[in-house]
XYZ file of N, CA and C in Angstrom:
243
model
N 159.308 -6.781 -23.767
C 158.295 -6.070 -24.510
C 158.944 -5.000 -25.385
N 159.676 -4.230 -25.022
C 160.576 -3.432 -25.572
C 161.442 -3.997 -26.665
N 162.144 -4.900 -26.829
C 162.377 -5.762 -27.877
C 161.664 -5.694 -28.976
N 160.587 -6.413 -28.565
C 159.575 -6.802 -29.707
C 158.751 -5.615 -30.422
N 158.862 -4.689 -29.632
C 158.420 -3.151 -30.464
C 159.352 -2.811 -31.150
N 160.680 -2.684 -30.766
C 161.900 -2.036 -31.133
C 162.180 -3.331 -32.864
N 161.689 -4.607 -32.696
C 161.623 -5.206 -34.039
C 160.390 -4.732 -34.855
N 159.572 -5.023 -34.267
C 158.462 -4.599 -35.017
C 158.775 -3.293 -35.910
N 159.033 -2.446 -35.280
C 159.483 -1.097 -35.664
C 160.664 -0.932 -36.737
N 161.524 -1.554 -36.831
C 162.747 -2.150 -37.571
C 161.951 -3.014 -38.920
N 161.331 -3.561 -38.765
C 160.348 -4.780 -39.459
C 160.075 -4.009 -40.719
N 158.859 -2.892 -39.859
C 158.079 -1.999 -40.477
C 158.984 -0.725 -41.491
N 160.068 -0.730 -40.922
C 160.560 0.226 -41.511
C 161.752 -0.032 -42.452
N 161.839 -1.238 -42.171
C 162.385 -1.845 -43.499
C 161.362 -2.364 -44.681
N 160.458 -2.637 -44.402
C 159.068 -2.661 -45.446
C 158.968 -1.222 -46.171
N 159.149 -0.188 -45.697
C 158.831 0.627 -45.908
C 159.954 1.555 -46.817
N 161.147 0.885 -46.674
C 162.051 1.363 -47.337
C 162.060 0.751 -48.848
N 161.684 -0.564 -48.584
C 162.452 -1.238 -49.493
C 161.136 -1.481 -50.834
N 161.466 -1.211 -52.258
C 160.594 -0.730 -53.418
C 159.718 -2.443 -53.528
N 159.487 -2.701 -54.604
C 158.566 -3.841 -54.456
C 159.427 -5.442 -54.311
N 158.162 -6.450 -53.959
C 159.472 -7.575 -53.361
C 158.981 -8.445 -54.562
N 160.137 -9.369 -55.021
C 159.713 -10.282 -55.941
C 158.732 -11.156 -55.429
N 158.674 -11.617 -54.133
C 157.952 -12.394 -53.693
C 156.781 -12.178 -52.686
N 155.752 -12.104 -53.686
C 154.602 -11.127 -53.286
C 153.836 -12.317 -52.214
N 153.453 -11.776 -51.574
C 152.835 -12.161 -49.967
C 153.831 -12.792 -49.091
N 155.069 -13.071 -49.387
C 155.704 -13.960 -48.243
C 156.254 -12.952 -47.260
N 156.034 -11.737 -47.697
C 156.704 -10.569 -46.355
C 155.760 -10.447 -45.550
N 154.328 -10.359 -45.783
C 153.397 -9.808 -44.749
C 152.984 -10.936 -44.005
N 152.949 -12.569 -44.954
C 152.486 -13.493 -44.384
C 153.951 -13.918 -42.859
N 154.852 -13.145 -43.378
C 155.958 -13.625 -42.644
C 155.958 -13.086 -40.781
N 155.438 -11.774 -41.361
C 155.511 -10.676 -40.269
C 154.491 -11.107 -39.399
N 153.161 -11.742 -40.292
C 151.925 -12.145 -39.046
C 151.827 -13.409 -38.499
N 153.093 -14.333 -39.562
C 153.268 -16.091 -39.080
C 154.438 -15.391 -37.890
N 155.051 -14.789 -37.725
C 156.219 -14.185 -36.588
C 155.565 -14.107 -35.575
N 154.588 -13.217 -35.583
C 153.754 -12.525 -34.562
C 153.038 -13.743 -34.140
N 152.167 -14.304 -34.550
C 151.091 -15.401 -34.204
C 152.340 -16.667 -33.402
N 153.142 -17.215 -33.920
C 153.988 -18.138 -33.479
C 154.927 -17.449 -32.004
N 155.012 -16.625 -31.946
C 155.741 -15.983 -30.860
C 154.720 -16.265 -29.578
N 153.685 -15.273 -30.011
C 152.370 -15.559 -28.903
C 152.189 -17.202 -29.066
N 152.150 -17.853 -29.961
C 151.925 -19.296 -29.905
C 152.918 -20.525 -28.906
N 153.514 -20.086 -28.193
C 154.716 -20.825 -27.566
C 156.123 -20.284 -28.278
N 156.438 -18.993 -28.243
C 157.375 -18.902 -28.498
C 158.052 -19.492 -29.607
N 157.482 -19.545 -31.046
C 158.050 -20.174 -32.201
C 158.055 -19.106 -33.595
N 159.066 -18.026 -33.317
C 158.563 -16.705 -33.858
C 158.904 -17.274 -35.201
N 160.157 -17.795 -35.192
C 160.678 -18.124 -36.493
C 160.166 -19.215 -37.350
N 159.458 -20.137 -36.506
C 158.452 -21.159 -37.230
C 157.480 -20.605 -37.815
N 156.979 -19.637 -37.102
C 155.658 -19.524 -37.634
C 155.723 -18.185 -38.731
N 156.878 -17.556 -38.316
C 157.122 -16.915 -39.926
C 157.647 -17.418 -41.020
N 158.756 -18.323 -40.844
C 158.398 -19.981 -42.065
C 156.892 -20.219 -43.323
N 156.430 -20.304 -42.168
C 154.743 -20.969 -42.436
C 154.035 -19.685 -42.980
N 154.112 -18.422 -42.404
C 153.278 -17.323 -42.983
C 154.353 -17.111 -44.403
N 154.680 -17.219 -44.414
C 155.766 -16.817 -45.722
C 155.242 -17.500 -46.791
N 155.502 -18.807 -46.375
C 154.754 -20.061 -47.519
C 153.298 -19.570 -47.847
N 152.431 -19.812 -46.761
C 151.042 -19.411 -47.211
C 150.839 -18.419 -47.926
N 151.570 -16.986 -47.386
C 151.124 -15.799 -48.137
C 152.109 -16.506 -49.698
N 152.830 -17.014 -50.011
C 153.307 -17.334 -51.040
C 152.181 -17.333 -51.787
N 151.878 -18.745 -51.394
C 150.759 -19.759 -51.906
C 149.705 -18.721 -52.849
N 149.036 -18.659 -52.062
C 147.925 -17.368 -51.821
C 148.360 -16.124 -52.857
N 149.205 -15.709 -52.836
C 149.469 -14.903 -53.910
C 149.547 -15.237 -55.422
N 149.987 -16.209 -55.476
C 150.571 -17.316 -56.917
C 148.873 -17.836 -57.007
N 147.994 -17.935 -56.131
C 146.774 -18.416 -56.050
C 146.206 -17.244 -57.397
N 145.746 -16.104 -56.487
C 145.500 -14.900 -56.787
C 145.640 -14.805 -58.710
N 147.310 -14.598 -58.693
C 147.783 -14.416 -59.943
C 147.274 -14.959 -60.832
N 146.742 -16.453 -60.914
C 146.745 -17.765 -61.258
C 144.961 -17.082 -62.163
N 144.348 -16.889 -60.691
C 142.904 -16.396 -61.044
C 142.989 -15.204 -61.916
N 143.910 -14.390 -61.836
C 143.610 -12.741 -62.623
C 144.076 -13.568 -63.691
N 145.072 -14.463 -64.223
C 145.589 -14.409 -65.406
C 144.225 -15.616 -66.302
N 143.585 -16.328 -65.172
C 142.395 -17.489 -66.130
C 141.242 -16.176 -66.335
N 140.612 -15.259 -66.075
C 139.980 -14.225 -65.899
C 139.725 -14.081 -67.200
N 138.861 -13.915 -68.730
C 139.130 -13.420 -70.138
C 138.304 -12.076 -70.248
N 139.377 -11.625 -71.250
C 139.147 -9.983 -71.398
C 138.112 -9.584 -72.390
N 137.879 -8.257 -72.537
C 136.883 -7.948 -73.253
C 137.887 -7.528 -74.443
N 137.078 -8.060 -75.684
C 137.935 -7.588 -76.698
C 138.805 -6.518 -77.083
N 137.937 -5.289 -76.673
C 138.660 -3.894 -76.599
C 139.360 -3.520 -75.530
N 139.678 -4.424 -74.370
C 139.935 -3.545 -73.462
C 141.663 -4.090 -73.597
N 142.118 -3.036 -72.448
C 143.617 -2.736 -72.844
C 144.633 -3.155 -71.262
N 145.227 -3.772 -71.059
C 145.942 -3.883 -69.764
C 146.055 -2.678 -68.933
N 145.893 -2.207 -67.736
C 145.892 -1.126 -66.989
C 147.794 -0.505 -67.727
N 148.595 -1.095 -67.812
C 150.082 -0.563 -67.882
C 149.951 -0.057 -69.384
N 148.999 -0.087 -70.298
C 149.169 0.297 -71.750
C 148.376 1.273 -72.039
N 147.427 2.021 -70.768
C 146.605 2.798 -71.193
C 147.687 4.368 -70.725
């Protein structure tokens, strides 16, 4: 049990260090496919595999939707105002 706090904790605080990730959702999906697969039969590293991908997915999903989304003529990207 001590382990798995002492990562968790390491996990978290390397998240916390580190500025933005190129690969948006595969860290958090990673951390909760870890967690879920561990409790799942012991498959920490499988199942952070799999959360990685999904939160991939899911993010590139996301993007996909904000960028089909059309703007109002006047309006201005949040980074140009």
């Amino acid at each position: 049990m001590t382990r798995m706090l002492v990562g968790a904790a390491m996990a978290l605080a390397a998240l916390t260090a580190a500025g933005t990730a190129e690969a948006k959702g595969c860290i958090k999906g990673a951390i909760v496919g870890g967690i879920a697969g561990h409790y799942a039969g012991h498959h920490g590293l499988l199942g952070a595999a799999a959360g990685c991908a999904i939160g991939r997915h899911r993010a590139n999903a996301r993007a996909r939707q904000l960028d089909q989304q059309p703007m109002a003529p006047d309006a201005r990207p949040v980074s140009a105002r």
